[in-house]
CSV table of C-alpha atoms in Angstrom, one decimal:
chain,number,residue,atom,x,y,z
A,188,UNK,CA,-7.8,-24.2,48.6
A,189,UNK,CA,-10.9,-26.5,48.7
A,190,UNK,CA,-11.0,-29.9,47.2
A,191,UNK,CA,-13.3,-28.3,44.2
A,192,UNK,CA,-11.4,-25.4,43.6
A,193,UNK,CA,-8.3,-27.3,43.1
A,194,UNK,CA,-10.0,-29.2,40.5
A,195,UNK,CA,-10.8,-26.5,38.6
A,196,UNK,CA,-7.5,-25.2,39.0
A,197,UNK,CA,-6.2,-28.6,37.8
A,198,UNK,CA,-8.8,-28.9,34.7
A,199,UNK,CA,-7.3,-24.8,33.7
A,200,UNK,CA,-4.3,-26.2,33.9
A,201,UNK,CA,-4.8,-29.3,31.7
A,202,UNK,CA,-7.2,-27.2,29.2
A,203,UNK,CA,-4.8,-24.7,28.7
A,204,UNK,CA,-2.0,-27.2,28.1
A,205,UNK,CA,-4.2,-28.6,25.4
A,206,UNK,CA,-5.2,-25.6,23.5
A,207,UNK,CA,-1.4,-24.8,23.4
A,208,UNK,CA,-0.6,-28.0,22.1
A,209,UNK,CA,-3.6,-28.0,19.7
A,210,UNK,CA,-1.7,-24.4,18.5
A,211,UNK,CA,1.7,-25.5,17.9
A,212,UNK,CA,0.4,-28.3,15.2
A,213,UNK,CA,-2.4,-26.0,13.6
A,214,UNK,CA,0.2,-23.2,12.7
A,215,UNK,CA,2.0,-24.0,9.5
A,216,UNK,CA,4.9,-22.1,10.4
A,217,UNK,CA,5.7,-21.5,13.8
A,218,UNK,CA,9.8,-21.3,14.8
A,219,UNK,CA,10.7,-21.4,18.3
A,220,UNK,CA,13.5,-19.3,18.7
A,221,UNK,CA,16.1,-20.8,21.0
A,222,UNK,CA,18.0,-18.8,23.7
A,223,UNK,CA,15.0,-15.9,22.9
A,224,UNK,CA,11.6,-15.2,24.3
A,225,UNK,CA,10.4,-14.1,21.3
A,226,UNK,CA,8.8,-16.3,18.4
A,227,UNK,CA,7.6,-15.7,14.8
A,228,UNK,CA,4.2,-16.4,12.7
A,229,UNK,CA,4.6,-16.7,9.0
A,230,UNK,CA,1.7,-15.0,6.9
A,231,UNK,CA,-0.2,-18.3,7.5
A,232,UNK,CA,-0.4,-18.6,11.3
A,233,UNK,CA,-2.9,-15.4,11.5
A,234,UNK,CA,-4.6,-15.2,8.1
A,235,UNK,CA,-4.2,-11.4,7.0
A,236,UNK,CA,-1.6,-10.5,9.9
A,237,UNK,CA,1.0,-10.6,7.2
A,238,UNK,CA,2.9,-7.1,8.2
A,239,UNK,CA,2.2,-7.8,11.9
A,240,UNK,CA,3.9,-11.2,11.1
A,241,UNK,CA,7.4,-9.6,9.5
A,242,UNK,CA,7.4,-7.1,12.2
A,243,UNK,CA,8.6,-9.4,14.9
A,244,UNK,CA,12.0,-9.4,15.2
A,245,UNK,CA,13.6,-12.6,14.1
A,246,UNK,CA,16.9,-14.5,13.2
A,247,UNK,CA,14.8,-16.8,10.8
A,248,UNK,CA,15.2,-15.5,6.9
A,249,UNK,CA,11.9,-15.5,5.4
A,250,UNK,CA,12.2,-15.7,1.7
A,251,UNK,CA,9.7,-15.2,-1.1
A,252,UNK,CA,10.2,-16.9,-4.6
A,253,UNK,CA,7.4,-16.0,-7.2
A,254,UNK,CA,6.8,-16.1,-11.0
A,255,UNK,CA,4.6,-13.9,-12.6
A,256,UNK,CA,2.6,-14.8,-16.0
A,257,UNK,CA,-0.5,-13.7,-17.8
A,258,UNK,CA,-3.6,-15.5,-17.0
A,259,UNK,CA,-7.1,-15.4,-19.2
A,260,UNK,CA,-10.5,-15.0,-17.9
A,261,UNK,CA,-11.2,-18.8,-19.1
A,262,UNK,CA,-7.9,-19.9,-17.2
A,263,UNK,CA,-8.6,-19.1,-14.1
A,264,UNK,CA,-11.9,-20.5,-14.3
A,265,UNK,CA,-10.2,-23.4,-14.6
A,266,UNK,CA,-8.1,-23.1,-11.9
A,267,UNK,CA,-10.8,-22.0,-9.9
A,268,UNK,CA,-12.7,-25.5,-10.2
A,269,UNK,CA,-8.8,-27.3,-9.0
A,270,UNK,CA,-7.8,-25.1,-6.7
A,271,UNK,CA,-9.1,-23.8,-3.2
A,272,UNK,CA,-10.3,-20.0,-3.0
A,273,UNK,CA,-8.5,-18.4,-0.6
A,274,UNK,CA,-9.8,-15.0,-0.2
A,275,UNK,CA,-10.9,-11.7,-2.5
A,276,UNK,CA,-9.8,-8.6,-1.5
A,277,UNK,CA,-9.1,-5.1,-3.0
A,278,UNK,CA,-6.5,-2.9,-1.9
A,279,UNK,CA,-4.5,0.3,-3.1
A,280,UNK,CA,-0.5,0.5,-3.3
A,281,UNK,CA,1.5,3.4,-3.6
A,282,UNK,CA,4.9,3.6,-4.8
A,283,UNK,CA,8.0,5.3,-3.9
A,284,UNK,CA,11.6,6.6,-5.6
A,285,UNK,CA,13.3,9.1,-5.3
A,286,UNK,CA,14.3,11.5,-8.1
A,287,UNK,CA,17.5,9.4,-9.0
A,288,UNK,CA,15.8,6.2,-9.1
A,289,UNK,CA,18.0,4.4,-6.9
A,290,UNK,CA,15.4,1.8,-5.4
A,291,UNK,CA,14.0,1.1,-8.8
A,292,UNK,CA,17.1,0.8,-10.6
A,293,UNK,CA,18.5,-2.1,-8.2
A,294,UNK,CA,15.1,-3.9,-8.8
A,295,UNK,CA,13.9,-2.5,-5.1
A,296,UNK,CA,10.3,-1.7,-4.3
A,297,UNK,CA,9.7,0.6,-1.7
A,298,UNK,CA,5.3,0.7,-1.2
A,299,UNK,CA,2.8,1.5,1.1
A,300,UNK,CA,-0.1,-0.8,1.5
A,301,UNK,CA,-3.3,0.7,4.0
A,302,UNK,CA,-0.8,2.3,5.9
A,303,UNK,CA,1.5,-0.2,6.2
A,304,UNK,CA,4.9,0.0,4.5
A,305,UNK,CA,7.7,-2.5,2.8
A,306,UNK,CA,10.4,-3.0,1.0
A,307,UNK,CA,11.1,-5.4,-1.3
A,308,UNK,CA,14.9,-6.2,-1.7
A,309,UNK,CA,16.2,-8.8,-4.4
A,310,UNK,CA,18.0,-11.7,-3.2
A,311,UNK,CA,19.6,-12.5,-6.7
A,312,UNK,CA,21.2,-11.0,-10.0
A,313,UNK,CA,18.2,-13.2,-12.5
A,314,UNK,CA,19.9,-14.7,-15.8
A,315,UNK,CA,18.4,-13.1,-18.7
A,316,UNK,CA,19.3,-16.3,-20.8
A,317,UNK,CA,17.0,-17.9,-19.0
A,318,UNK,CA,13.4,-17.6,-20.0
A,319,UNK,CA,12.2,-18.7,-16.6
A,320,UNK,CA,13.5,-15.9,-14.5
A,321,UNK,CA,11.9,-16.4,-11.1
A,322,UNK,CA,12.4,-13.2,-8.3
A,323,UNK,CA,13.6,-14.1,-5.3
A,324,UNK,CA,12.9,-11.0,-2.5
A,325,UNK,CA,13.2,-10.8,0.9
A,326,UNK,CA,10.7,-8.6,2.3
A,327,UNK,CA,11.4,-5.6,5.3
A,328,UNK,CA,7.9,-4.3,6.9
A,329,UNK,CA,9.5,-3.1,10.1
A,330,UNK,CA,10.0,1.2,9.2
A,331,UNK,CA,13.1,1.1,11.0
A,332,UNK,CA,14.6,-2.1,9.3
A,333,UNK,CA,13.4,-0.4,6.2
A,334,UNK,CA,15.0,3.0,7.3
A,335,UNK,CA,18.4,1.4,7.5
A,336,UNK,CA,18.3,-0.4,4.4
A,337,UNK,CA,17.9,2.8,2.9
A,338,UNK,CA,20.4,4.6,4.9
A,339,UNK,CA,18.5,7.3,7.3
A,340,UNK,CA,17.4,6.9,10.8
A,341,UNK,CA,14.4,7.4,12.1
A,342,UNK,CA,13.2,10.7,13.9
A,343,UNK,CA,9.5,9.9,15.9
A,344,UNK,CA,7.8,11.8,12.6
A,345,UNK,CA,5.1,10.1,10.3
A,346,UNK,CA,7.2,7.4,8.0
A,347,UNK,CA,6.3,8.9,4.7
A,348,UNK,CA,7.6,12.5,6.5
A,349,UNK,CA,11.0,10.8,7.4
A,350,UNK,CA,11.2,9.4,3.7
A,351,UNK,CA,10.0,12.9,2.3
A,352,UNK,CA,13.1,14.4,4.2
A,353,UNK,CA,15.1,12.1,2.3
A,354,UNK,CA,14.0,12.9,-1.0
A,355,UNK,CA,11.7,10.1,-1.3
A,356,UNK,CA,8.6,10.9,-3.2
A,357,UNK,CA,5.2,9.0,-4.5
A,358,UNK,CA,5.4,7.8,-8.2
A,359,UNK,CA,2.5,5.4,-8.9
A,360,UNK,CA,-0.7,4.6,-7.0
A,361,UNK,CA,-2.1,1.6,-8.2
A,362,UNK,CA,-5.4,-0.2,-7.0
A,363,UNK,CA,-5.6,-4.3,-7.1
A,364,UNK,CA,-8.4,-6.4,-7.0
A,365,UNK,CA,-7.1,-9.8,-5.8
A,366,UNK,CA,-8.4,-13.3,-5.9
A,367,UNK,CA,-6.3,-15.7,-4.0
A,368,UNK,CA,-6.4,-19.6,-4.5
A,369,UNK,CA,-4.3,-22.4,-3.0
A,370,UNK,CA,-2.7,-25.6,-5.3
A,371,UNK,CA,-0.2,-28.0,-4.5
A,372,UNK,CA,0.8,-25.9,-1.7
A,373,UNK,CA,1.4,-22.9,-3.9
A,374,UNK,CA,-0.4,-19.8,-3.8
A,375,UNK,CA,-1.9,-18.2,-6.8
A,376,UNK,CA,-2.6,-14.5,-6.7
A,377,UNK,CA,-5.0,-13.2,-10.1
A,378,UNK,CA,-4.9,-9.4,-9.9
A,379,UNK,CA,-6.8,-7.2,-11.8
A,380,UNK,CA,-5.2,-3.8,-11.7
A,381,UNK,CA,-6.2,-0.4,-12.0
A,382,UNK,CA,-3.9,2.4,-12.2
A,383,UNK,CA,-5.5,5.4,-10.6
A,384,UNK,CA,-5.0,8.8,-11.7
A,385,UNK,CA,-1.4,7.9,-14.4
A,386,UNK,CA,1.0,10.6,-14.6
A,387,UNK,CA,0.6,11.9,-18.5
A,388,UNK,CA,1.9,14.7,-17.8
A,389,UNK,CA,5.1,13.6,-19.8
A,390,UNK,CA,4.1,12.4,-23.2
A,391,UNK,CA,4.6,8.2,-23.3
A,392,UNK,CA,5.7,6.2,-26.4
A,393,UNK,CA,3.2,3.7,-25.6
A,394,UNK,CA,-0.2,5.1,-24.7
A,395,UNK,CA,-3.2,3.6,-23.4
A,396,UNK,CA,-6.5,4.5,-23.1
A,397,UNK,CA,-7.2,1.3,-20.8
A,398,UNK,CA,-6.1,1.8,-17.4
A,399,UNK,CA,-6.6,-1.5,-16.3
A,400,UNK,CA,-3.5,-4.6,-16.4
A,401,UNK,CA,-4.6,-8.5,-15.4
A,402,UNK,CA,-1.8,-10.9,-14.3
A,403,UNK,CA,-1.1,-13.9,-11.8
A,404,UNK,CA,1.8,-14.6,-9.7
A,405,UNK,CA,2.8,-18.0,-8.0
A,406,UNK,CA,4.7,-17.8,-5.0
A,407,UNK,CA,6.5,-20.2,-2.2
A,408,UNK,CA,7.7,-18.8,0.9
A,409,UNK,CA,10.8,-20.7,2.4
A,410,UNK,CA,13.2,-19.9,5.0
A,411,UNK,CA,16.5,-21.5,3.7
A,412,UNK,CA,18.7,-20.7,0.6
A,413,UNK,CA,19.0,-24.2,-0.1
A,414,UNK,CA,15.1,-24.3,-0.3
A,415,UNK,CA,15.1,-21.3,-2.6
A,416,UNK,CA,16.1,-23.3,-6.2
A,417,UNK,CA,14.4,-26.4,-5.2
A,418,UNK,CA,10.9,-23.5,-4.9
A,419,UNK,CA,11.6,-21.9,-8.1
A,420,UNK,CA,12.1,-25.6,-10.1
A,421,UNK,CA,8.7,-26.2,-8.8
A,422,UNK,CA,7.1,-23.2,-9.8
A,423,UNK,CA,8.1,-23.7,-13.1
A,424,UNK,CA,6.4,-27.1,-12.8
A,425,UNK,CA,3.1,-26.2,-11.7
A,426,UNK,CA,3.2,-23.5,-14.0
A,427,UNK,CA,3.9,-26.3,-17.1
A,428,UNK,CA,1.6,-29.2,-15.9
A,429,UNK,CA,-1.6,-26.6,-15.2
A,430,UNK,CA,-0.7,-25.2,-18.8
A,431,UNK,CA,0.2,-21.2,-18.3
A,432,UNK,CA,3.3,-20.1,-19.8
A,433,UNK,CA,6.3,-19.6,-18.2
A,434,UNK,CA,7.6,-16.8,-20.3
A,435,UNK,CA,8.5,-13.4,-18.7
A,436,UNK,CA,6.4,-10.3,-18.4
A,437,UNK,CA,6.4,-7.0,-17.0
A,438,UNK,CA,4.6,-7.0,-13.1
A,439,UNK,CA,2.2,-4.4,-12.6
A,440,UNK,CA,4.9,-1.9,-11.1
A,441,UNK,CA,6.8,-2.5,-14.2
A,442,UNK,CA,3.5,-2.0,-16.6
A,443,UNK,CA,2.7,1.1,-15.3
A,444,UNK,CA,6.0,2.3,-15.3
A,445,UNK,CA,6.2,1.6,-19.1
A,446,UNK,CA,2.8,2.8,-19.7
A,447,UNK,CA,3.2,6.1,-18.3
A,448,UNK,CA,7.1,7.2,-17.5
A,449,UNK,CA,8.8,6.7,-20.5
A,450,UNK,CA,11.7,8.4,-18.8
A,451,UNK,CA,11.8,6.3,-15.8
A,452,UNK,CA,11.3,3.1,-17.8
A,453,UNK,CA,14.4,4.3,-20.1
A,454,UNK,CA,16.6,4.7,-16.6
A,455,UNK,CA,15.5,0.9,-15.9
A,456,UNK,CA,16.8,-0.2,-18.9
A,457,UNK,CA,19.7,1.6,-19.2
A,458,UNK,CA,21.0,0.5,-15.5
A,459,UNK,CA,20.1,-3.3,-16.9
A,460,UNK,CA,17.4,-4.1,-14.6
A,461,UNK,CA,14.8,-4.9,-17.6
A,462,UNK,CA,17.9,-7.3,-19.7
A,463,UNK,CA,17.8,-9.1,-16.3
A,464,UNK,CA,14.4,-9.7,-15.2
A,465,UNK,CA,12.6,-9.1,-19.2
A,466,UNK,CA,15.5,-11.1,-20.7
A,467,UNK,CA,15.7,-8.3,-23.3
A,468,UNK,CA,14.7,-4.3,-24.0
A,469,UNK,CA,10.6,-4.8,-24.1
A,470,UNK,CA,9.0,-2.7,-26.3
């Protein structure tokens, strides 16, 4: 090489040690996995790459803690002049059971968001003494992680075909205008939901002509159990000191189930899923 072109070589070099550098400190949550050429990037690391994120396979548990409560118009514009907008997005979920329920009954949520699928699996048994229930979920977006949590393998098909095979069907498809904002380190999501096209073909106990549900969720992602109670105590803080109450409500899945499948709703109550996370029969 020429004196000049090992210079540049040596200024590469030294650039490209620096934008690494720069890298590891600018990512919130970037685990090196030792013994493994493999790494993983929490939601934060690439903005929206949330699924690709999860995908990766990874020994690090990734753990969400969130508390849902109703939020006014006037609230959040109030939160919105304390805390930092995130982002605003819309985006349309569908949900999937099978004919016995058994994902919804055991408080797990099976949906597919623009394609991209997860499961929701609860991490604890909630206290329905306690007026503060917080969910605790880990989170599978990798179909085949997903495919042996539920007991099937995959077969090359489409997902949804491979779930259709095992009796897995569509139950709800529910649109969600979101508007996300930043606070102490928490995350605030306001939703305003719409529930498209509601199954009334069984007659519900508690009809609706408004097809639209409004409701806030604050959430802390942490990667340890031991970080999981010290999480929900402070959610229940922020929630306190910014003055929204901490008492229970349904979620949107929850809401619409209740709105609009008496039948279903009736099975979730009778396996004991809405004594644990309502703290008693909601009528």
């Amino acid at each position: 090489f020429s004196l000049s072109e090992s210079a540049r070589l040596s200024q590469r070099s030294i650039f490209c040690r620096d934008l690494t550098f720069l890298c590891l400190f600018r990512t919130e949550n970037l685990f090196l996995l030792l013994g493994m050429q493999r790494f993983f990037v929490s939601r934060v690391a690439f903005g929206g790459c949330r699924t690709l994120a999860r995908s990766v396979t990874t020994s690090v548990p990734h753990f969400e803690v969130e508390k849902k409560f109703q939020i006014t118009k006037q609230q959040e514009d109030q939160l919105r002049q304390t805390a930092k907008l995130i982002s605003e997005k819309q985006f349309t979920d569908r949900y999937f059971d099978n004919k016995g329920l058994s994902l919804s009954t055991k408080d797990m949520w099976l949906r597919s968001r623009q394609a991209v699928w997860e499961l929701k699996v609860p991490l604890t048994v909630m206290n329905h003494n306690d007026a503060n229930n917080v969910d605790h979920y880990k989170e599978l977006s990798n179909e085949s992680e997903i495919a042996e949590a539920l007991g099937f393998k995959l077969t090359g098909r489409a997902f949804e075909q491979d779930l259709g095979s095992q009796g897995y069907t569509e139950f709800a498809s529910i649109t969600t205008h979101r508007t996300k904002y930043l606070k102490d380190d928490i995350t605030v999501d306001v939703d305003l939901v719409t529930y498209n096209s509601p199954n009334s073909s069984s007659s519900s106990s508690h009809p609706s002509t408004d097809n639209t549900y409004r409701i806030a969720e604050a959430e802390l992602v942490v990667t340890s159990n031991e970080e999981r109670a010290l999480a929900e105590a402070r959610l229940i803080s922020f929630l306190k000191s910014n003055g929204f109450s901490c008492q229970t409500i349904r979620g949107k899945v929850l809401e619409y189930i209740y709105r609009y499948r008496p039948l279903h709703y009736e099975a979730l109550e009778a396996s004991g899923l809405l004594g644990n996370k309502l703290g008693k029969p909601s009528s």
